[in-house]
């Protein structure tokens, strides 16, 4: 297996690096390196164990250090102010010497992320990756002081000591710049012009990868990483079983997944297969973008039997090649790998006349197919060469989404927790940089609500590695159709990303809601992205006030005469809009939105829709493929958003309508509408009518999943009449937001409240703010039901969330004290009896170690019945 051989070779080289068999310097130090100016920078490598290593810079005195027991050495040098002087460094030890020339001092930035950061100026004929302004960049003047170091893709289970370099440091000329990160280039170009110093970019990016692959394992401690940690552990376990076992598992999976056996395929009437032209990406052919297995075949005519060589250009991941029905090639590779097969075909498999070449290809991600120059697709005999380019036939053999998941390969793939941090970030941690640029997020659409936490954990890990709170500027994902142009999951992700920086010190976001292409996940307008990143850095990091850019933002939303009125800030004196392409929508219930028209009046936008007479919700550019239509005078876009209108009349019709927070309006930003529980809430809203509940019930239970999953609640509280309005994994904010569904329709004698999700990382509030929300809920209940008693159940400890037990105890203390000071408010302590020997009692929990089993609910029943005097 080529890839496994390569992995073993790299591991051997890195082991040699650590064992100090010869004098080496880390790969990031090469001729042409840019070092951070005015900084104590580290330079490191390996040598013979315990040997002396002398580092002699051309700008200062030599430094001598001693290599460690394993041969590792590290020295510190003081750099000078950046100018255009070229320096050198000589490293000597035990008679060996390394010379680094053409060294510059300047500003160094680490740039990282997935494909939109990795995307270069290089264009392939069949590819959709095209950069606006490419020709001008390639034909522009050379700039020997703008340089990039490209880190090769490298996935590893454990932190590495050195990166795999994709060449060395390269300066901007026509040949080199074609392979620069386009975003990085445009960023660096502006810094070069404005700061008048050399700029170095360390490009460590990898297309299609999620944020959790880029963070250190030590930061992935919360429960949101449980599945990822388990997946990583399983891959490590499977790696110990060896290559043959992996091949056997994978081959069996393919065999079980195929709709047809090899014999059935061989017996089919190939003339009825669909035609396609190769070489090509499958998405450019009738095969389309769907993932899974593809069987392709072609016939060739030979004058006589003879030995042959089959050559193919790039082919995706796993493939099997057959000649006249006999398998002549099979390769199992990691999910992001490609091969260029060159296969010997023995003469005994060939025949005079018609011969059949068939290939089984597995496309597990995207860009699958057989891609390259047509001349690379051929059959070579002793006397002739036959082109295989042109018409082939294909049959889809299975859909990846309709079969069991592929078995673990026992390899550190690019989607594995910490795999890219280990191979592509950790080895750079001693290299002095000014800050970080990040362009990623497309691969995390499925867990967008967790993204701010994961991004914060990643940044925390990077800053810990570098030992400084370095600035971190990131790019919001651009509009693209994803699951459908009119769907909204990507808009939610953009909205989440645009505020994630608020919880990450020394960070900021660049908006791209105006730079997208709904038909291309890799938009061409990379120059604007690089420029906006550069302006952020110039203003926030380098203090250039003239570079200050501020996006128009929503100052307030109100309802006036059936219209939504939005006040806009940061207009720079003017709002620019195209009313004919309005991206505003209005809704009365937060679920059904109608396209609305808008007009501009000074710094306000007036929005109206004939289908919505009482607008309670407004959203802007809130579809996957939406591009905004509102800008400020600097042509910076108004971000996408989905917001409620606080001052709108509260219609008490059982819909999800937030009541006026009054003096607590400062908390409204925490109450943004969330539709993740829409189905559950719709069922709850129907309860009074469908189940015939009397208005005067005994006990109303509201809360999160621990309430929702209490299936025996009615019998456990007998003879009281109870209603269970627990839903989802709700927070106290969700309970407040949906109060008119959960509480208002009833007239209970007692109300029991239990929520715990406000302290988990993805929904976390600080303790005091969380406490204020409990108080808001209590005040509302006592205002609406002055004779009802409210019982607040303490946040329970659980084995899964024991890492946040201190936060739970802190809020429990506040709730207990508050309940003791308020009339008709009681505190129920379930927490104390759920702790055993200083840990949560696992006997009370189901297999997920979060939710309770029957023993847990039996304990709650005893405690709560006693407290409410049953």
Short mmCIF file of N, CA and C in Angstrom, two decimals, residues 646-710:
data_model
loop_
_atom_site.label_atom_id
_atom_site.label_comp_id
_atom_site.label_asym_id
_atom_site.label_seq_id
_atom_site.Cartn_x
_atom_site.Cartn_y
_atom_site.Cartn_z
N UNK A 646 -39.31 43.22 19.39
CA UNK A 646 -39.66 43.23 20.81
C UNK A 646 -40.92 44.03 21.11
N UNK A 647 -41.08 45.16 20.45
CA UNK A 647 -42.21 46.03 20.82
C UNK A 647 -43.50 45.66 20.11
N UNK A 648 -43.48 44.59 19.30
CA UNK A 648 -44.69 44.21 18.56
C UNK A 648 -45.78 43.78 19.53
N UNK A 649 -47.05 44.01 19.18
CA UNK A 649 -48.15 43.59 20.06
C UNK A 649 -48.08 42.10 20.33
N UNK A 650 -48.25 41.72 21.58
CA UNK A 650 -48.18 40.31 21.96
C UNK A 650 -49.56 39.68 21.78
N UNK A 651 -49.69 38.87 20.78
CA UNK A 651 -50.97 38.23 20.50
C UNK A 651 -51.02 36.92 21.27
N UNK A 652 -51.91 36.81 22.21
CA UNK A 652 -51.97 35.63 23.08
C UNK A 652 -52.75 34.53 22.38
N UNK A 653 -52.10 33.90 21.39
CA UNK A 653 -52.79 32.89 20.59
C UNK A 653 -52.08 31.54 20.65
N UNK A 654 -51.25 31.37 21.65
CA UNK A 654 -50.57 30.10 21.81
C UNK A 654 -49.36 29.93 20.91
N UNK A 655 -49.00 30.96 20.16
CA UNK A 655 -47.81 30.87 19.31
C UNK A 655 -46.58 31.29 20.09
N UNK A 656 -45.42 31.05 19.50
CA UNK A 656 -44.17 31.39 20.18
C UNK A 656 -43.93 32.89 20.08
N UNK A 657 -44.41 33.64 21.05
CA UNK A 657 -44.26 35.09 21.04
C UNK A 657 -43.61 35.51 22.35
N UNK A 658 -42.53 36.24 22.28
CA UNK A 658 -41.86 36.69 23.49
C UNK A 658 -42.61 37.88 24.08
N UNK A 659 -42.80 37.86 25.39
CA UNK A 659 -43.46 38.98 26.05
C UNK A 659 -42.45 40.07 26.34
N UNK A 660 -42.94 41.26 26.58
CA UNK A 660 -42.06 42.41 26.80
C UNK A 660 -41.19 42.20 28.04
N UNK A 661 -39.87 42.31 27.87
CA UNK A 661 -38.96 42.11 28.99
C UNK A 661 -38.88 43.32 29.91
N UNK A 662 -39.45 44.44 29.49
CA UNK A 662 -39.47 45.62 30.35
C UNK A 662 -38.08 46.04 30.77
N UNK A 663 -37.84 46.09 32.08
CA UNK A 663 -36.56 46.55 32.61
C UNK A 663 -35.42 45.60 32.26
N UNK A 664 -35.76 44.40 31.80
CA UNK A 664 -34.73 43.42 31.48
C UNK A 664 -34.41 43.36 29.99
N UNK A 665 -34.73 44.44 29.28
CA UNK A 665 -34.48 44.46 27.84
C UNK A 665 -33.00 44.22 27.49
N UNK A 666 -32.11 44.50 28.42
CA UNK A 666 -30.68 44.32 28.13
C UNK A 666 -30.34 42.86 27.88
N UNK A 667 -31.25 41.95 28.24
CA UNK A 667 -30.98 40.52 28.04
C UNK A 667 -31.57 39.96 26.75
N UNK A 668 -32.23 40.80 25.96
CA UNK A 668 -32.97 40.27 24.83
C UNK A 668 -32.07 39.63 23.78
N UNK A 669 -30.80 40.05 23.67
CA UNK A 669 -29.92 39.46 22.67
C UNK A 669 -29.68 37.98 22.90
N UNK A 670 -29.89 37.53 24.16
CA UNK A 670 -29.69 36.11 24.47
C UNK A 670 -30.92 35.27 24.10
N UNK A 671 -31.98 35.94 23.61
CA UNK A 671 -33.24 35.23 23.38
C UNK A 671 -33.58 35.12 21.91
N UNK A 672 -32.59 35.05 21.04
CA UNK A 672 -32.86 34.94 19.63
C UNK A 672 -33.69 33.69 19.33
N UNK A 673 -34.59 33.84 18.39
CA UNK A 673 -35.48 32.74 18.03
C UNK A 673 -34.68 31.53 17.58
N UNK A 674 -35.04 30.36 18.07
CA UNK A 674 -34.37 29.12 17.71
C UNK A 674 -35.43 28.09 17.32
N UNK A 675 -35.35 27.60 16.10
CA UNK A 675 -36.41 26.71 15.62
C UNK A 675 -36.07 25.23 15.77
N UNK A 676 -35.04 24.90 16.55
CA UNK A 676 -34.63 23.50 16.62
C UNK A 676 -35.65 22.63 17.34
N UNK A 677 -36.57 23.25 18.12
CA UNK A 677 -37.58 22.47 18.83
C UNK A 677 -38.97 22.69 18.25
N UNK A 678 -39.05 23.14 17.01
CA UNK A 678 -40.34 23.53 16.44
C UNK A 678 -41.35 22.39 16.47
N UNK A 679 -40.93 21.19 16.13
CA UNK A 679 -41.86 20.06 16.08
C UNK A 679 -42.41 19.72 17.47
N UNK A 680 -41.53 19.68 18.46
CA UNK A 680 -41.98 19.38 19.82
C UNK A 680 -42.93 20.46 20.34
N UNK A 681 -42.58 21.70 20.07
CA UNK A 681 -43.41 22.81 20.56
C UNK A 681 -44.77 22.83 19.88
N UNK A 682 -44.81 22.43 18.62
CA UNK A 682 -46.09 22.37 17.93
C UNK A 682 -47.03 21.36 18.60
N UNK A 683 -46.47 20.23 19.04
CA UNK A 683 -47.29 19.23 19.74
C UNK A 683 -47.74 19.74 21.10
N UNK A 684 -46.84 20.43 21.81
CA UNK A 684 -47.20 20.98 23.11
C UNK A 684 -48.31 22.02 22.97
N UNK A 685 -48.23 22.83 21.91
CA UNK A 685 -49.23 23.88 21.69
C UNK A 685 -50.63 23.29 21.47
N UNK A 686 -50.69 22.05 20.99
CA UNK A 686 -51.99 21.41 20.71
C UNK A 686 -52.59 20.71 21.92
N UNK A 687 -51.81 20.58 22.99
CA UNK A 687 -52.28 19.80 24.13
C UNK A 687 -53.61 20.27 24.70
N UNK A 688 -53.77 21.54 25.02
CA UNK A 688 -55.02 21.96 25.66
C UNK A 688 -56.26 21.61 24.84
N UNK A 689 -56.18 21.78 23.53
CA UNK A 689 -57.34 21.53 22.69
C UNK A 689 -57.54 20.04 22.42
N UNK A 690 -56.45 19.33 22.12
CA UNK A 690 -56.59 17.93 21.70
C UNK A 690 -56.82 16.99 22.87
N UNK A 691 -56.23 17.28 24.03
CA UNK A 691 -56.35 16.36 25.15
C UNK A 691 -57.37 16.80 26.18
N UNK A 692 -58.00 17.94 25.93
CA UNK A 692 -59.08 18.37 26.81
C UNK A 692 -58.66 18.67 28.23
N UNK A 693 -57.48 19.24 28.43
CA UNK A 693 -57.05 19.56 29.78
C UNK A 693 -57.95 20.64 30.38
N UNK A 694 -58.29 20.46 31.64
CA UNK A 694 -59.01 21.51 32.35
C UNK A 694 -58.06 22.66 32.63
N UNK A 695 -58.52 23.87 32.65
CA UNK A 695 -57.62 25.00 32.90
C UNK A 695 -56.98 24.92 34.28
N UNK A 696 -57.67 24.34 35.23
CA UNK A 696 -57.12 24.29 36.59
C UNK A 696 -56.46 22.94 36.85
N UNK A 697 -55.17 22.85 36.56
CA UNK A 697 -54.42 21.61 36.81
C UNK A 697 -53.68 21.74 38.12
N UNK A 698 -53.21 20.59 38.62
CA UNK A 698 -52.50 20.61 39.90
C UNK A 698 -51.05 21.05 39.75
N UNK A 699 -50.29 20.37 38.86
CA UNK A 699 -48.86 20.67 38.73
C UNK A 699 -48.48 20.73 37.25
N UNK A 700 -47.79 21.79 36.89
CA UNK A 700 -47.25 21.94 35.54
C UNK A 700 -45.74 21.79 35.62
N UNK A 701 -45.20 20.82 34.88
CA UNK A 701 -43.76 20.61 34.82
C UNK A 701 -43.24 21.21 33.50
N UNK A 702 -42.27 22.08 33.59
CA UNK A 702 -41.62 22.63 32.39
C UNK A 702 -40.12 22.44 32.53
N UNK A 703 -39.47 22.24 31.40
CA UNK A 703 -38.02 22.08 31.48
C UNK A 703 -37.45 21.36 30.28
N UNK A 704 -36.26 20.82 30.47
CA UNK A 704 -35.49 20.23 29.38
C UNK A 704 -35.72 18.72 29.31
N UNK A 705 -34.76 18.01 28.73
CA UNK A 705 -34.96 16.59 28.41
C UNK A 705 -35.18 15.72 29.64
N UNK A 706 -34.64 16.11 30.79
CA UNK A 706 -34.87 15.30 31.99
C UNK A 706 -36.34 15.31 32.40
N UNK A 707 -37.03 16.39 32.07
CA UNK A 707 -38.47 16.44 32.29
C UNK A 707 -39.19 15.71 31.16
N UNK A 708 -38.79 16.00 29.92
CA UNK A 708 -39.44 15.39 28.76
C UNK A 708 -39.40 13.86 28.82
N UNK A 709 -38.29 13.29 29.31
CA UNK A 709 -38.12 11.84 29.30
C UNK A 709 -38.68 11.15 30.53
N UNK A 710 -39.34 11.92 31.40
CA UNK A 710 -39.96 11.35 32.60
C UNK A 710 -41.30 10.74 32.19
#
